[in-house]
mmCIF file of C-alpha atoms in Angstrom:
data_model
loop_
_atom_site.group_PDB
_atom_site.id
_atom_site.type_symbol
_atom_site.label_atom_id
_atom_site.label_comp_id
_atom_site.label_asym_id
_atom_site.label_seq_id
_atom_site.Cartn_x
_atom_site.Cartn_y
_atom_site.Cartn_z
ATOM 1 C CA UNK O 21 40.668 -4.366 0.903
ATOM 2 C CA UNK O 22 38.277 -7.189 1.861
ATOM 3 C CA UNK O 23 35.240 -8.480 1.068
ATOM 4 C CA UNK O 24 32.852 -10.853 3.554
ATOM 5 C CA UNK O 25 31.706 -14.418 3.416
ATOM 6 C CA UNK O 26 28.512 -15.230 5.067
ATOM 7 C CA UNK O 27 28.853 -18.662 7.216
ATOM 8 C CA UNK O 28 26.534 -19.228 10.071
ATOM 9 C CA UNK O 29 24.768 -15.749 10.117
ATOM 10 C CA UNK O 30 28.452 -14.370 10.806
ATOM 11 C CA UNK O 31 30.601 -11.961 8.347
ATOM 12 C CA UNK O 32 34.069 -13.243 8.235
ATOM 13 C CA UNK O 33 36.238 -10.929 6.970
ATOM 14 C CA UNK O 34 38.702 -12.727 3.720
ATOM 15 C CA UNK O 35 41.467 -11.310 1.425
ATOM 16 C CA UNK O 36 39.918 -9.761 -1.788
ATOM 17 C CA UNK O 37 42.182 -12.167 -3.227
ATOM 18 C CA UNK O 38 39.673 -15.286 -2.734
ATOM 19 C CA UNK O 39 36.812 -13.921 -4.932
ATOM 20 C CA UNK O 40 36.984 -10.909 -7.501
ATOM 21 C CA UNK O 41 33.311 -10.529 -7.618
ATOM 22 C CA UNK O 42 33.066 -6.747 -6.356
ATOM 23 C CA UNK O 43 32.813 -5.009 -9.931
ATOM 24 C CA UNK O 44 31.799 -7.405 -12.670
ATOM 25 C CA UNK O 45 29.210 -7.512 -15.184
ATOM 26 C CA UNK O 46 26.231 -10.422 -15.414
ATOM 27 C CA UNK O 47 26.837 -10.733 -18.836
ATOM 28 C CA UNK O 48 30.174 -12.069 -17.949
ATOM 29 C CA UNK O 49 28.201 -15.073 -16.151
ATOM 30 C CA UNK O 50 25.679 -15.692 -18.952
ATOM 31 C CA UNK O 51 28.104 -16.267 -21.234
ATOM 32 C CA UNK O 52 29.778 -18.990 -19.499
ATOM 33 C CA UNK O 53 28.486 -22.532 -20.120
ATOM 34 C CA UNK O 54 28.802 -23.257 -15.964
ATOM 35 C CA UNK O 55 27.755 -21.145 -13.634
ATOM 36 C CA UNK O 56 30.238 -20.558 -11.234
ATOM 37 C CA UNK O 57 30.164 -22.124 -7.486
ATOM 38 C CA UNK O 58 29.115 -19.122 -5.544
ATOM 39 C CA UNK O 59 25.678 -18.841 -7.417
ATOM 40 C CA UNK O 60 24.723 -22.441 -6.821
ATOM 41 C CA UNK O 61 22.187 -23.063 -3.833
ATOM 42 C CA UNK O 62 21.210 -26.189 -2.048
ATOM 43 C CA UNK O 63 18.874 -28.084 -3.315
ATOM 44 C CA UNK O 64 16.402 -27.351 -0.141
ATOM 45 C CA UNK O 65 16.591 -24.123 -1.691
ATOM 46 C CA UNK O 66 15.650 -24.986 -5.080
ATOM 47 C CA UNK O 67 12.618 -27.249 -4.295
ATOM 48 C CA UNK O 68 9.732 -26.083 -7.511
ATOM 49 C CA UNK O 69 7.049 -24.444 -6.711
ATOM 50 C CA UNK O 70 3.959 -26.949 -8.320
ATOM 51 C CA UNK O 71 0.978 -24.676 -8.154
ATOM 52 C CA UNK O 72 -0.164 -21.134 -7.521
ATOM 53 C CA UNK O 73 -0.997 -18.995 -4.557
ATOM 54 C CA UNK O 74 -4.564 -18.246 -4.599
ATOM 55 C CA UNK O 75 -3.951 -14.795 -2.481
ATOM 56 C CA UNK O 76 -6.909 -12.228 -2.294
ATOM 57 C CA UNK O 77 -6.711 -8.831 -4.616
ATOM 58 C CA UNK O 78 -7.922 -6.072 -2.437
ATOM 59 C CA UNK O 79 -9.396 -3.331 -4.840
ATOM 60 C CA UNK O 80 -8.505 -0.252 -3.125
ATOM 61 C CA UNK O 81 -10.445 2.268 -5.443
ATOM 62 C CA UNK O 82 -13.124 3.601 -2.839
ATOM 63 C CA UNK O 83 -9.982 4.107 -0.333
ATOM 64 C CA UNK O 84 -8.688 6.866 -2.842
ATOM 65 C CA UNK O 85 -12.166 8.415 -3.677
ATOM 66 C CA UNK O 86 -13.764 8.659 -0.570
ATOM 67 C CA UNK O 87 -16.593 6.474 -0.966
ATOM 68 C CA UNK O 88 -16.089 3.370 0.684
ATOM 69 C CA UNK O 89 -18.998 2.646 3.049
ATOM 70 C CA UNK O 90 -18.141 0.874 6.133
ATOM 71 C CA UNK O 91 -19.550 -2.150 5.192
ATOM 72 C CA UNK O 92 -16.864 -2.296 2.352
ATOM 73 C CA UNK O 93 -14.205 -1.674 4.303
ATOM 74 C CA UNK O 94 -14.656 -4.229 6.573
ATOM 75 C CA UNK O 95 -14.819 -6.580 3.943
ATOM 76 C CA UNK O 96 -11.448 -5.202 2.520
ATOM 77 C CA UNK O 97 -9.968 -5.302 6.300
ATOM 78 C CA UNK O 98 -11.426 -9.182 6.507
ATOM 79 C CA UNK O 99 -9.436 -10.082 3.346
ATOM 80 C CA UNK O 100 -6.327 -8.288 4.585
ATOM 81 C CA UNK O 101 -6.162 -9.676 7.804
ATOM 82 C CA UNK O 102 -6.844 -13.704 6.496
ATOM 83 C CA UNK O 103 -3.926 -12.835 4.437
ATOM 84 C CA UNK O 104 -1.462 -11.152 6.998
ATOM 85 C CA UNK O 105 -2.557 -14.478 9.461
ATOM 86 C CA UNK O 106 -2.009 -16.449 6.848
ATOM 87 C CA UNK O 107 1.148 -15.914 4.830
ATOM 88 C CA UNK O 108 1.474 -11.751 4.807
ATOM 89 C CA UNK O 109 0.937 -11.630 0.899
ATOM 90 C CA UNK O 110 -1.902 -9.896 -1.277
ATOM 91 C CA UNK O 111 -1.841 -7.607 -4.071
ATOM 92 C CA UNK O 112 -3.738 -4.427 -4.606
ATOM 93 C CA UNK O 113 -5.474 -2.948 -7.666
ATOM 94 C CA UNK O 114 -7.048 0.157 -8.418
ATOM 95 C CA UNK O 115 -4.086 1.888 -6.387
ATOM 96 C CA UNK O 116 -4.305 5.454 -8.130
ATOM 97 C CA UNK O 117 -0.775 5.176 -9.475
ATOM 98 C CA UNK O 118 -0.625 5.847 -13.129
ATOM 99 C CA UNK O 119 -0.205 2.911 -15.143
ATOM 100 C CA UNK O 120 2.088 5.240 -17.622
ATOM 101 C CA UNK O 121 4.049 5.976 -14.819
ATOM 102 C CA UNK O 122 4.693 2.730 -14.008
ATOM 103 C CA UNK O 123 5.509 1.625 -17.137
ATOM 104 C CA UNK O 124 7.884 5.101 -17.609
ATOM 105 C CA UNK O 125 9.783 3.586 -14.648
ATOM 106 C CA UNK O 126 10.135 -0.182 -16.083
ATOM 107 C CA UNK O 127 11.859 1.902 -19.251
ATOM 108 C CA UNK O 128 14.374 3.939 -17.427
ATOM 109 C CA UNK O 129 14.926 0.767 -15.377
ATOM 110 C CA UNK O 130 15.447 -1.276 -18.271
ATOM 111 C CA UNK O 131 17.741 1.025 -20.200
ATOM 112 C CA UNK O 132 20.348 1.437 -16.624
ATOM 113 C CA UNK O 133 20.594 -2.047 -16.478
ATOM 114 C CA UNK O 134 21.706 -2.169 -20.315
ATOM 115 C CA UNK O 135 24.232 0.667 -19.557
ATOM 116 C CA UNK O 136 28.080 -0.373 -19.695
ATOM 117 C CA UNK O 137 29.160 -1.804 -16.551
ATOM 118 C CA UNK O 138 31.655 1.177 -16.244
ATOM 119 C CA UNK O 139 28.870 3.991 -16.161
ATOM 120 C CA UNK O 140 26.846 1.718 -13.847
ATOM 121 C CA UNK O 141 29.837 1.560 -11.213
ATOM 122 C CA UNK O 142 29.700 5.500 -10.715
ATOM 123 C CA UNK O 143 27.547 4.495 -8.384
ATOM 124 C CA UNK O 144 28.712 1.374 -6.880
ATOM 125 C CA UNK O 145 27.506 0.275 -3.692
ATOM 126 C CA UNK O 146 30.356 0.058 -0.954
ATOM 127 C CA UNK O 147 29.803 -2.439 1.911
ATOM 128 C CA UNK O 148 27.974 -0.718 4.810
ATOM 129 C CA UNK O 149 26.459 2.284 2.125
ATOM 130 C CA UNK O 150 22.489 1.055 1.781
ATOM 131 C CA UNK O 151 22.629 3.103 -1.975
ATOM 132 C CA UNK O 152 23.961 2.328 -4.895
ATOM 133 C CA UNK O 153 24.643 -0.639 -7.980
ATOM 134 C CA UNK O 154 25.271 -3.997 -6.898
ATOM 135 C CA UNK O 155 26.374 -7.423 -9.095
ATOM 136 C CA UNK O 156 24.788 -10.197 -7.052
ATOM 137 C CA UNK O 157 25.741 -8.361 -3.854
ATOM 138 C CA UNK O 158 29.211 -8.875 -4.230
ATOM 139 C CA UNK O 159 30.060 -6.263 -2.513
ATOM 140 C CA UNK O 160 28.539 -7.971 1.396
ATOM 141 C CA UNK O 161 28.759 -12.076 0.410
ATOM 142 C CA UNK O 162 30.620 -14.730 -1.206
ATOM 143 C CA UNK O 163 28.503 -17.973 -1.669
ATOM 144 C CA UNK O 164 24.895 -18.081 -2.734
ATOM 145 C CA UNK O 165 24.916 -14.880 -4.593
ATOM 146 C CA UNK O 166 21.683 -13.879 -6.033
ATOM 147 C CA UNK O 167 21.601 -13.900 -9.880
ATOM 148 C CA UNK O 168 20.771 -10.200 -10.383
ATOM 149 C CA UNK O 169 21.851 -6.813 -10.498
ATOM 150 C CA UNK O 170 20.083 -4.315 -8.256
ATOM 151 C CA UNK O 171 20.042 0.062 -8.006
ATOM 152 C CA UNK O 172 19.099 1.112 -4.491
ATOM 153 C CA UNK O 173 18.425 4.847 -3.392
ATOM 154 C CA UNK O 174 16.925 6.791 -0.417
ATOM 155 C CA UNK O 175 13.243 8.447 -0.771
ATOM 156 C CA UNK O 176 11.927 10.494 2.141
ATOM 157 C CA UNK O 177 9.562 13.434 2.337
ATOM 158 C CA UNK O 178 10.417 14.895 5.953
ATOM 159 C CA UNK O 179 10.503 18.149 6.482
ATOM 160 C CA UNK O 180 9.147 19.186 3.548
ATOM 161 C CA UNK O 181 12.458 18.396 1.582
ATOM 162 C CA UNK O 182 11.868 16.798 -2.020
ATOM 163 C CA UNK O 183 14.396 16.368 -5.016
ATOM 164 C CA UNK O 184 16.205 13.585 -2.890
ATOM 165 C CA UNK O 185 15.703 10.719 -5.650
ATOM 166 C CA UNK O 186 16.623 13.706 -8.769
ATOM 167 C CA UNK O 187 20.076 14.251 -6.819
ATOM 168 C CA UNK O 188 21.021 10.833 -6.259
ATOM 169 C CA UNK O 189 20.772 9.954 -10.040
ATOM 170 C CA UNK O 190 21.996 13.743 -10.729
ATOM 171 C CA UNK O 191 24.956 13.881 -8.312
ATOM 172 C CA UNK O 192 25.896 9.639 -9.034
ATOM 173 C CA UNK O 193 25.882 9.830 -12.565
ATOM 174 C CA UNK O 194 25.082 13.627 -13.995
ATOM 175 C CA UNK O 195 22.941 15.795 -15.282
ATOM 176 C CA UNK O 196 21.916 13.454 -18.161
ATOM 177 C CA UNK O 197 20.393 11.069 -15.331
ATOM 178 C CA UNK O 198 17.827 14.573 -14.250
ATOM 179 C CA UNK O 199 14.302 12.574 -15.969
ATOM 180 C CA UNK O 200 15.663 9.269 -14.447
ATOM 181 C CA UNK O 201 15.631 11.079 -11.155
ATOM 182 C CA UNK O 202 12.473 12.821 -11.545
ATOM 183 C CA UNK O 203 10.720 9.770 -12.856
ATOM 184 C CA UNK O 204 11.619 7.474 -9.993
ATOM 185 C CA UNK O 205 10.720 11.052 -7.585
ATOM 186 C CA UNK O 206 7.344 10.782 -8.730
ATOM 187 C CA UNK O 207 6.980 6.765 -8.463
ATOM 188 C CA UNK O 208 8.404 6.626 -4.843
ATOM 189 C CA UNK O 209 5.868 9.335 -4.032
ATOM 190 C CA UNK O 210 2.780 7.445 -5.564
ATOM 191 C CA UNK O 211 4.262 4.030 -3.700
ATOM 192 C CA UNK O 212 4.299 6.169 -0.574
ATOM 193 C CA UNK O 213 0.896 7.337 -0.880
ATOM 194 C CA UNK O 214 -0.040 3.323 -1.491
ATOM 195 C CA UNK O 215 1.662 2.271 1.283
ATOM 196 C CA UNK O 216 -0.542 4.873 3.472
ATOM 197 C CA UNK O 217 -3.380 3.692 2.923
ATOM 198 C CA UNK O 218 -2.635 0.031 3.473
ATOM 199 C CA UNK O 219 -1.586 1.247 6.677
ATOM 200 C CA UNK O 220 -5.005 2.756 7.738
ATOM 201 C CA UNK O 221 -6.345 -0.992 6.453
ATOM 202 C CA UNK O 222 -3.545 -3.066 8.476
ATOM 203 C CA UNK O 223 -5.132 -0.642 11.458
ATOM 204 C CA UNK O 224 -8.451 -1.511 10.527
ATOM 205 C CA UNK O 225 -7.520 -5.342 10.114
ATOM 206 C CA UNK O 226 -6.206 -5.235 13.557
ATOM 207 C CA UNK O 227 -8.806 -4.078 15.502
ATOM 208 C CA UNK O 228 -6.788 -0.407 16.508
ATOM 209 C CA UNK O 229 -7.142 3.204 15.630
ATOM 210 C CA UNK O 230 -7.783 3.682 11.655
ATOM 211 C CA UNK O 231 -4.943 6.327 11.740
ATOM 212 C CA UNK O 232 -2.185 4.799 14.080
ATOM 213 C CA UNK O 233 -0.587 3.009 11.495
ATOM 214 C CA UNK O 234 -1.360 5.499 8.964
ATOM 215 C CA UNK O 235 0.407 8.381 10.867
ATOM 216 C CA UNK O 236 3.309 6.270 12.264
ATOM 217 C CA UNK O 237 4.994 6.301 8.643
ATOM 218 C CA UNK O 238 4.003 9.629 7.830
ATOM 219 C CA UNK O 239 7.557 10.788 8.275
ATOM 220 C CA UNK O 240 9.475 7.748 6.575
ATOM 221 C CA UNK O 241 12.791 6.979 5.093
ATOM 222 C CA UNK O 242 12.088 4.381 2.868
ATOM 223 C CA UNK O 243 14.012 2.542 0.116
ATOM 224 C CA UNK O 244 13.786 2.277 -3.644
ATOM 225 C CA UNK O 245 15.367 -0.588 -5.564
ATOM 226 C CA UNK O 246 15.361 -1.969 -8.725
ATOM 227 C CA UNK O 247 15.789 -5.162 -9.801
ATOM 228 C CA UNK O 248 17.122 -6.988 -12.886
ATOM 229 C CA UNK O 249 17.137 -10.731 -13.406
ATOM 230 C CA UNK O 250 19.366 -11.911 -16.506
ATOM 231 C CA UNK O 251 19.099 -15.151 -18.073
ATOM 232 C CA UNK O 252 20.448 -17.895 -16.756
ATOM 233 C CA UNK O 253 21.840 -20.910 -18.488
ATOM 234 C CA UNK O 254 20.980 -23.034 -15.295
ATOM 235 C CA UNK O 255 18.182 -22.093 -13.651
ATOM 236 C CA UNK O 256 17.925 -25.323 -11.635
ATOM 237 C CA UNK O 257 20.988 -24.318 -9.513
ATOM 238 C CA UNK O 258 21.217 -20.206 -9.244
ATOM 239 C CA UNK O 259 18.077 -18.369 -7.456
ATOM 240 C CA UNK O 260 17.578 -14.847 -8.556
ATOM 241 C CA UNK O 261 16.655 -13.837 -4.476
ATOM 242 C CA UNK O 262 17.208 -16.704 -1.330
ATOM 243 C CA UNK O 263 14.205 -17.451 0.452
ATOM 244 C CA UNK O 264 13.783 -14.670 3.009
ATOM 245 C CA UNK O 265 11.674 -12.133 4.393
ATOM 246 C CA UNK O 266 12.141 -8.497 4.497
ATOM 247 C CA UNK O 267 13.279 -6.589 7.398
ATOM 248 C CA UNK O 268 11.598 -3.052 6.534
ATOM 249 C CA UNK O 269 7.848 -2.686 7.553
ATOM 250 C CA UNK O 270 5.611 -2.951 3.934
ATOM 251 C CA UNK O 271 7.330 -4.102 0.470
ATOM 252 C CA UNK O 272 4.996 -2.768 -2.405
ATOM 253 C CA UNK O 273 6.333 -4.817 -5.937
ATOM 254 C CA UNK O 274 5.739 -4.330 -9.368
ATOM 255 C CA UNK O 275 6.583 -7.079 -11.246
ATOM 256 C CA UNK O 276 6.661 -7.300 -15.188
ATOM 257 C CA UNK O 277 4.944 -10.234 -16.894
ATOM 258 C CA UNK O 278 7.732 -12.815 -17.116
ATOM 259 C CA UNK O 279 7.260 -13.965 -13.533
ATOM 260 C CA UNK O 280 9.257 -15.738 -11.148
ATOM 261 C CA UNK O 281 8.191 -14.474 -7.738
ATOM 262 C CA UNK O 282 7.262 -17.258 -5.069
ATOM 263 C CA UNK O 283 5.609 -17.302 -1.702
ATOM 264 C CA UNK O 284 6.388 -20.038 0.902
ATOM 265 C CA UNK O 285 2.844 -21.196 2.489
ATOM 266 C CA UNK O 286 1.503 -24.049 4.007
ATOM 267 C CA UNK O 287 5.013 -25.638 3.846
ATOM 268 C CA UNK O 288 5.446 -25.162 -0.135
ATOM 269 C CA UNK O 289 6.351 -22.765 -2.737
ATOM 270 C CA UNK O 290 3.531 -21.532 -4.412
ATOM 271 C CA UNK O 291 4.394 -19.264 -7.336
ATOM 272 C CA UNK O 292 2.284 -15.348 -7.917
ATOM 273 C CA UNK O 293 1.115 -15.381 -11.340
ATOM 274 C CA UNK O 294 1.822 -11.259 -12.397
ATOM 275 C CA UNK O 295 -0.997 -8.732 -13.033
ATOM 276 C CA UNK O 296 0.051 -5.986 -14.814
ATOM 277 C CA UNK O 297 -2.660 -3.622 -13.088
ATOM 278 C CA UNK O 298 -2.102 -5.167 -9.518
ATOM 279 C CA UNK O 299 0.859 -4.210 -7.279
ATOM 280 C CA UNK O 300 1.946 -6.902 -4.773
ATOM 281 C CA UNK O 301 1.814 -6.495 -1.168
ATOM 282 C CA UNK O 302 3.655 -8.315 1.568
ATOM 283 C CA UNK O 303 4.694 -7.783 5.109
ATOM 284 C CA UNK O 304 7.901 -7.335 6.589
ATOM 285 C CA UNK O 305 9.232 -8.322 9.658
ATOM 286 C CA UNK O 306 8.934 -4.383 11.516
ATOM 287 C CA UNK O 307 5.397 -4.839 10.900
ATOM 288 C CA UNK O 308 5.211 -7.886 12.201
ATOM 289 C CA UNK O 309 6.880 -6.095 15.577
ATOM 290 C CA UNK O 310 4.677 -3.640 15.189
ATOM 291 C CA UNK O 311 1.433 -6.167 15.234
ATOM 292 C CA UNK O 312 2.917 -7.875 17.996
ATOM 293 C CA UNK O 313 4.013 -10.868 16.116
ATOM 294 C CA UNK O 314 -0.076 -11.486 15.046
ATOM 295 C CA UNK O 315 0.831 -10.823 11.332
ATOM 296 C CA UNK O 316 3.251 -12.940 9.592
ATOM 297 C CA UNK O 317 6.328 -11.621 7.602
ATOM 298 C CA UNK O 318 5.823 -13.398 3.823
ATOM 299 C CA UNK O 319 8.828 -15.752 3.234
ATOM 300 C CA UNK O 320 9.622 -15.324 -0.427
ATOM 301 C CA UNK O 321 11.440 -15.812 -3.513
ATOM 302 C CA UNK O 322 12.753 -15.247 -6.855
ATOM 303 C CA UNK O 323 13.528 -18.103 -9.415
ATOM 304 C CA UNK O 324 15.153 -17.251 -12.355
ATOM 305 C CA UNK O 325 14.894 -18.791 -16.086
ATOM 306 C CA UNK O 326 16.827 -19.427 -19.834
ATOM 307 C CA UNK O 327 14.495 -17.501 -22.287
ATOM 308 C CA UNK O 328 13.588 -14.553 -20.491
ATOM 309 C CA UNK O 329 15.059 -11.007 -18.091
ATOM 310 C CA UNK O 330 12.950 -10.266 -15.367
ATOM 311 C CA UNK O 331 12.725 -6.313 -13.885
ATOM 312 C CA UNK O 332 10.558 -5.424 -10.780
ATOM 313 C CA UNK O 333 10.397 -2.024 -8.550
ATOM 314 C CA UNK O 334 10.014 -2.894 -4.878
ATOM 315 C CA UNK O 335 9.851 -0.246 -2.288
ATOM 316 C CA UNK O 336 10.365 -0.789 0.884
ATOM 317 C CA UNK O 337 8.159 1.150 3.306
ATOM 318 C CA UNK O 338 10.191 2.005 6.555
ATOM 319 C CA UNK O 339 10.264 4.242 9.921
ATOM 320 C CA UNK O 340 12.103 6.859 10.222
ATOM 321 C CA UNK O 341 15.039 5.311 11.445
ATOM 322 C CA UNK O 342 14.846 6.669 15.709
ATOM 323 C CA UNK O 343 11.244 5.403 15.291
ATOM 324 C CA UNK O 344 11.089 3.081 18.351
ATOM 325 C CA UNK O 345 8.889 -0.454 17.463
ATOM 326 C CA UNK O 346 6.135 -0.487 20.186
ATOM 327 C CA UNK O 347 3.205 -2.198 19.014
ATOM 328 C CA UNK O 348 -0.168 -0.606 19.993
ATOM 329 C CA UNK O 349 -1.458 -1.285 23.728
ATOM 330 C CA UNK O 350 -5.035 -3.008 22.021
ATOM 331 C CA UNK O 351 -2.602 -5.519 20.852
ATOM 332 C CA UNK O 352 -0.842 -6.191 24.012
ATOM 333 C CA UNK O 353 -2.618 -8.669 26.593
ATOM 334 C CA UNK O 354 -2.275 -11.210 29.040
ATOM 335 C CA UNK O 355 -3.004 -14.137 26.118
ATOM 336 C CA UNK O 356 -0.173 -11.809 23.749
ATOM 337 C CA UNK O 357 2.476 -10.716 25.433
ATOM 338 C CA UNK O 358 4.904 -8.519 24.023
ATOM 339 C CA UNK O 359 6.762 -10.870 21.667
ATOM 340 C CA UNK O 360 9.525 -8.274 20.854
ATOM 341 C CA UNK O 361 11.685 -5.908 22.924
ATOM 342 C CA UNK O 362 11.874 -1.738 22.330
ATOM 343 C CA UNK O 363 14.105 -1.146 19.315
ATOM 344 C CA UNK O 364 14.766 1.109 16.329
ATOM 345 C CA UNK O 365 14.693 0.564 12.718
ATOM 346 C CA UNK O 366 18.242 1.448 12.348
ATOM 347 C CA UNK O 367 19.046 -1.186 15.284
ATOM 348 C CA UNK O 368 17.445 -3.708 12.700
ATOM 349 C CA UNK O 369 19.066 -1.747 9.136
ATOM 350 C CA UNK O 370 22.290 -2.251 11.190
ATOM 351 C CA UNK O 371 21.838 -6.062 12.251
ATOM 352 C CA UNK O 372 20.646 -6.932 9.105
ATOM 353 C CA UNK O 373 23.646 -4.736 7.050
ATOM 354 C CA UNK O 374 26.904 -6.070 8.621
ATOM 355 C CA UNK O 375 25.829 -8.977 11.530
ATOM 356 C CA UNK O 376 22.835 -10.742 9.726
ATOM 357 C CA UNK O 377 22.027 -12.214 6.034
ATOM 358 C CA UNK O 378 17.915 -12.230 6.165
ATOM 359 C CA UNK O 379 16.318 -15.231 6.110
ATOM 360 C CA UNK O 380 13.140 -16.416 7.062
ATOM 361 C CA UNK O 381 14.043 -15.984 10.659
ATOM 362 C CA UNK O 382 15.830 -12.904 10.609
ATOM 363 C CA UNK O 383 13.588 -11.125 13.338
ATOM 364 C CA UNK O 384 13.880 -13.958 16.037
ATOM 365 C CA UNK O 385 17.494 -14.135 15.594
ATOM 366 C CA UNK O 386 17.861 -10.299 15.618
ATOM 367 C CA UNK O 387 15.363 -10.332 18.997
ATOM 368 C CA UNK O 388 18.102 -13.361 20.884
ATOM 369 C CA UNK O 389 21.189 -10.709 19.586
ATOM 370 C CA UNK O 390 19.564 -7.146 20.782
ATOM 371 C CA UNK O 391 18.533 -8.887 24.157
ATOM 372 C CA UNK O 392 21.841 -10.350 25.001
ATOM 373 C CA UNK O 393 24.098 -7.131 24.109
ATOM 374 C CA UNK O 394 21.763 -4.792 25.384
ATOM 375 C CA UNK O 395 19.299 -6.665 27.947
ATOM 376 C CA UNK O 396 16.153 -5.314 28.535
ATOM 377 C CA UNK O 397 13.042 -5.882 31.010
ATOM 378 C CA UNK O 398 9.952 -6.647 28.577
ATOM 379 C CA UNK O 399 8.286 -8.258 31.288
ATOM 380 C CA UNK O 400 6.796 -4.753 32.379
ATOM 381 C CA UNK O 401 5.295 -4.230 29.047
ATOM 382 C CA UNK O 402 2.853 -7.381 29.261
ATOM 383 C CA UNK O 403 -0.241 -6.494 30.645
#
C-alpha cells in the first residue's frame, strides 16, 4: 500500500509505513496539546488577513422573476465583471434557494461529521476516486494537510437521470442515509439552477451571447462537498484550506456564521465577513480558460480557530467532462490571443488528481505540462 507526498508539484510515491494518516479521526488531533508536523504551514502561508474585502453583492431576484429591465442588468453585469477583473469573488443574494433548505443541509452536514469515524469510513475516499470521506486528505498528501474533514459526491442531471446524490448516500452507507440523499438531491439542484444564471451574467459581463455560457453547462457533472473545520488548539500554524484556486469552472459557497474564509487581493488577505442570506461566488480557473484568461481565478483561503467548528457547502460547477475549453471567438483577437490550448475538463480533473496539488498557479503550470506531452499549434486560433 502507499500513500503520496507532495514535493515540488510531484507525487512521490512512500511506504505507508512513514505516515498512518489514511483513516483517523480529527478528534484524535484536537486532543493533542501539539499539532503534529504535517499540519503546520509556512509562515508565508499564515500571513493575517488585517481588514475585509469590500466585494459587491449582486441581488439576483429580477434574474429569477423575469423582470429585470435591461438597464438593471447591465448594472448587475458592470458589478460582475469589476469583480471577475478584479479578484473573481462576489456573493449573490436573493438566489431563489430556500433558506430552510439550506439550513436542512447545514443539519445533515453537521450530524455526518459527528458520526463515529467507523460509519464515516464506509465511504472512504481512495486515492484517484473524486467521492467519498476524507481526514485532511490523507488519503493524496503528507505535509501541509488541511485541518478538516470533507464528504465529496457526484451531481449531474444528463439525460434526464436523477436520484444520483440519494444512491451515493443510499448505496455508501444504507437505507438510513435515503433523506440525507434526497436533501443534498434537492440542494445540488437549486446550486445548479444558481450557477445558470450567473452564467447568462458572466456572458453578459463579457460582452458575448447571453446564452453561451448559460447553455455550455447545461449538461454538467459537477461536484458536491462538504466541509467541516474542527477546532484547533493552534490556529497560528494549521490552515483549514492552502491558498489556492479552484480548478472547476464556478464554486457557489455557503458558509455558516463563524467565518474564516479569505480572499487574496491587491497583494493581501482580506477576510469575507458571512451573510447568512448571501451565497459566495468565485471563479475557477476553467472559467478563466473559458474567458480567455480576462477573468481572474479568486486565490483563497480558509483559517481555522480555538473556540469555534466551521461547516460550509461548496459546489463546484463543472463541464461535462469531454467538454473541450474553447473560449468564445468575441473574446479572441489580435490584442488577446488565445492564452490557453484545446483541452478537456477531465485533462484538468486528471492533472490536478494525481500530477498537480492546486495552487494559485495551477492553470499555468497545467497549460506548460499539456503543451509539452501533447504539443499543440494554438497559433492558428489567434485571430
Amino acid at each position: 500500500m502507499y500513500i503520496y507526498k507532495y514535493l515540488d508539484h510531484k507525487f512521490i510515491a512512500a511506504s505507508s509505513g512513514v505516515l498512518l494518516l489514511m483513516h483517523f479521526s480529527m478528534n484524535t488531533f484536537q486532543q493533542q496539546t501539539k499539532i503534529p508536523k504535517e499540519f503546520i504551514y509556512p509562515k508565508e502561508d499564515q500571513i493575517q488577513a488585517e481588514e475585509e474585502l469590500t466585494e459587491p453583492v449582486i441581488d439576483l431576484g429580477g434574474f429569477f422573476i423575469g423582470n429585470n429591465s435591461v438597464a438593471t442588468q447591465q448594472h448587475v453585469a458592470m458589478l460582475v465583471k469589476a469583480a471577475c477583473l478584479n479578484h473573481g469573488f462576489f456573493q449573490v443574494i436573493n438566489h431563489g434557494v430556500d433558506s430552510q433548505l439550506i439550513n436542512m443541509a447545514h443539519s445533515h452536514v453537521n450530524s455526518f461529521f459527528k458520526l463515529p469515524l467507523g460509519v464515516k469510513l464506509k465511504a472512504r475516499k481512495e486515492r484517484g476516486n473524486l467521492w467519498g470521506y476524507s481526514s485532511a486528505h490523507a488519503e493524496r498528501f503528507c505535509s501541509k494537510l488541511p485541518w478538516k474533514e470533507t464528504l465529496s459526491f457526484n451531481f449531474h442531471e444528463n439525460n434526464n437521470q436523477s436520484g444520483i446524490v440519494v444512491d451515493f448516500f443510499e448505496s455508501a452507507y444504507g437505507k438510513e442515509f435515503e433523506e440525507m440523499g434526497l436533501v443534498f438531491e434537492r440542494y445540488c439542484k437549486a446550486m445548479k439552477r444558481v450557477g445558470l444564471v450567473i452564467m447568462e451574467i458572466l456572458g453578459m459581463s463579457l460582452g458575448v451571447e447571453k446564452s453561451y455560457y448559460k447553455e455550455f453547462f447545461r449538461d454538467t457533472s459537477s461536484i458536491m462537498r462538504c466541509n467541516y473545520y474542527p477546532t484547533c488548539q493552534d490556529p497560528d500554524l494549521a490552515l483549514g484550506t492552502a491558498p489556492h484556486s479552484d480548478p472547476n469552472s464556478l464554486t457557489i459557497l455557503h458558509q455558516d456564521q463563524v467565518g474564516g474564509l479569505e480572499v487574496f487581493v491587491d497583494s493581501k488577505w482580506k477576510s469575507v465577513r458571512p451573510r447568512p442570506d448571501a451565497l459566495v461566488i468565485n471563479i475557477g480557473d476553467t472559467f478563466t480558460a473559458l474567458s480567455n484568461g480576462i477573468y481572474k481565478s479568486c486565490v483563497h483561503r480558509a483559517i481555522v480557530n480555538r473556540q469555534h467548528e466551521r461547516i460550509s457547502l461548496a459546489f463546484f460547477l463543472s463541464p461535462k467532462e469531454d467538454k473541450v475549453i474553447i473560449p468564445p471567438q468575441h473574446l479572441i483577437s489580435r490584442n488577446q490571443p488565445r492564452m490557453y490550448p484545446d483541452f478537456t475538463w477531465f485533462d484538468f480533473l486528471n492533472f490536478t488528481q494525481n500530477h498537480y496539488r492546486a495552487d494559485h498557479a495551477t492553470l499555468q503550470n497545467f497549460t506548460l505540462s499539456f503543451l509539452s506531452s501533447k504539443p499543440i499549434d494554438i497559433a492558428k486560433n489567434k485571430t
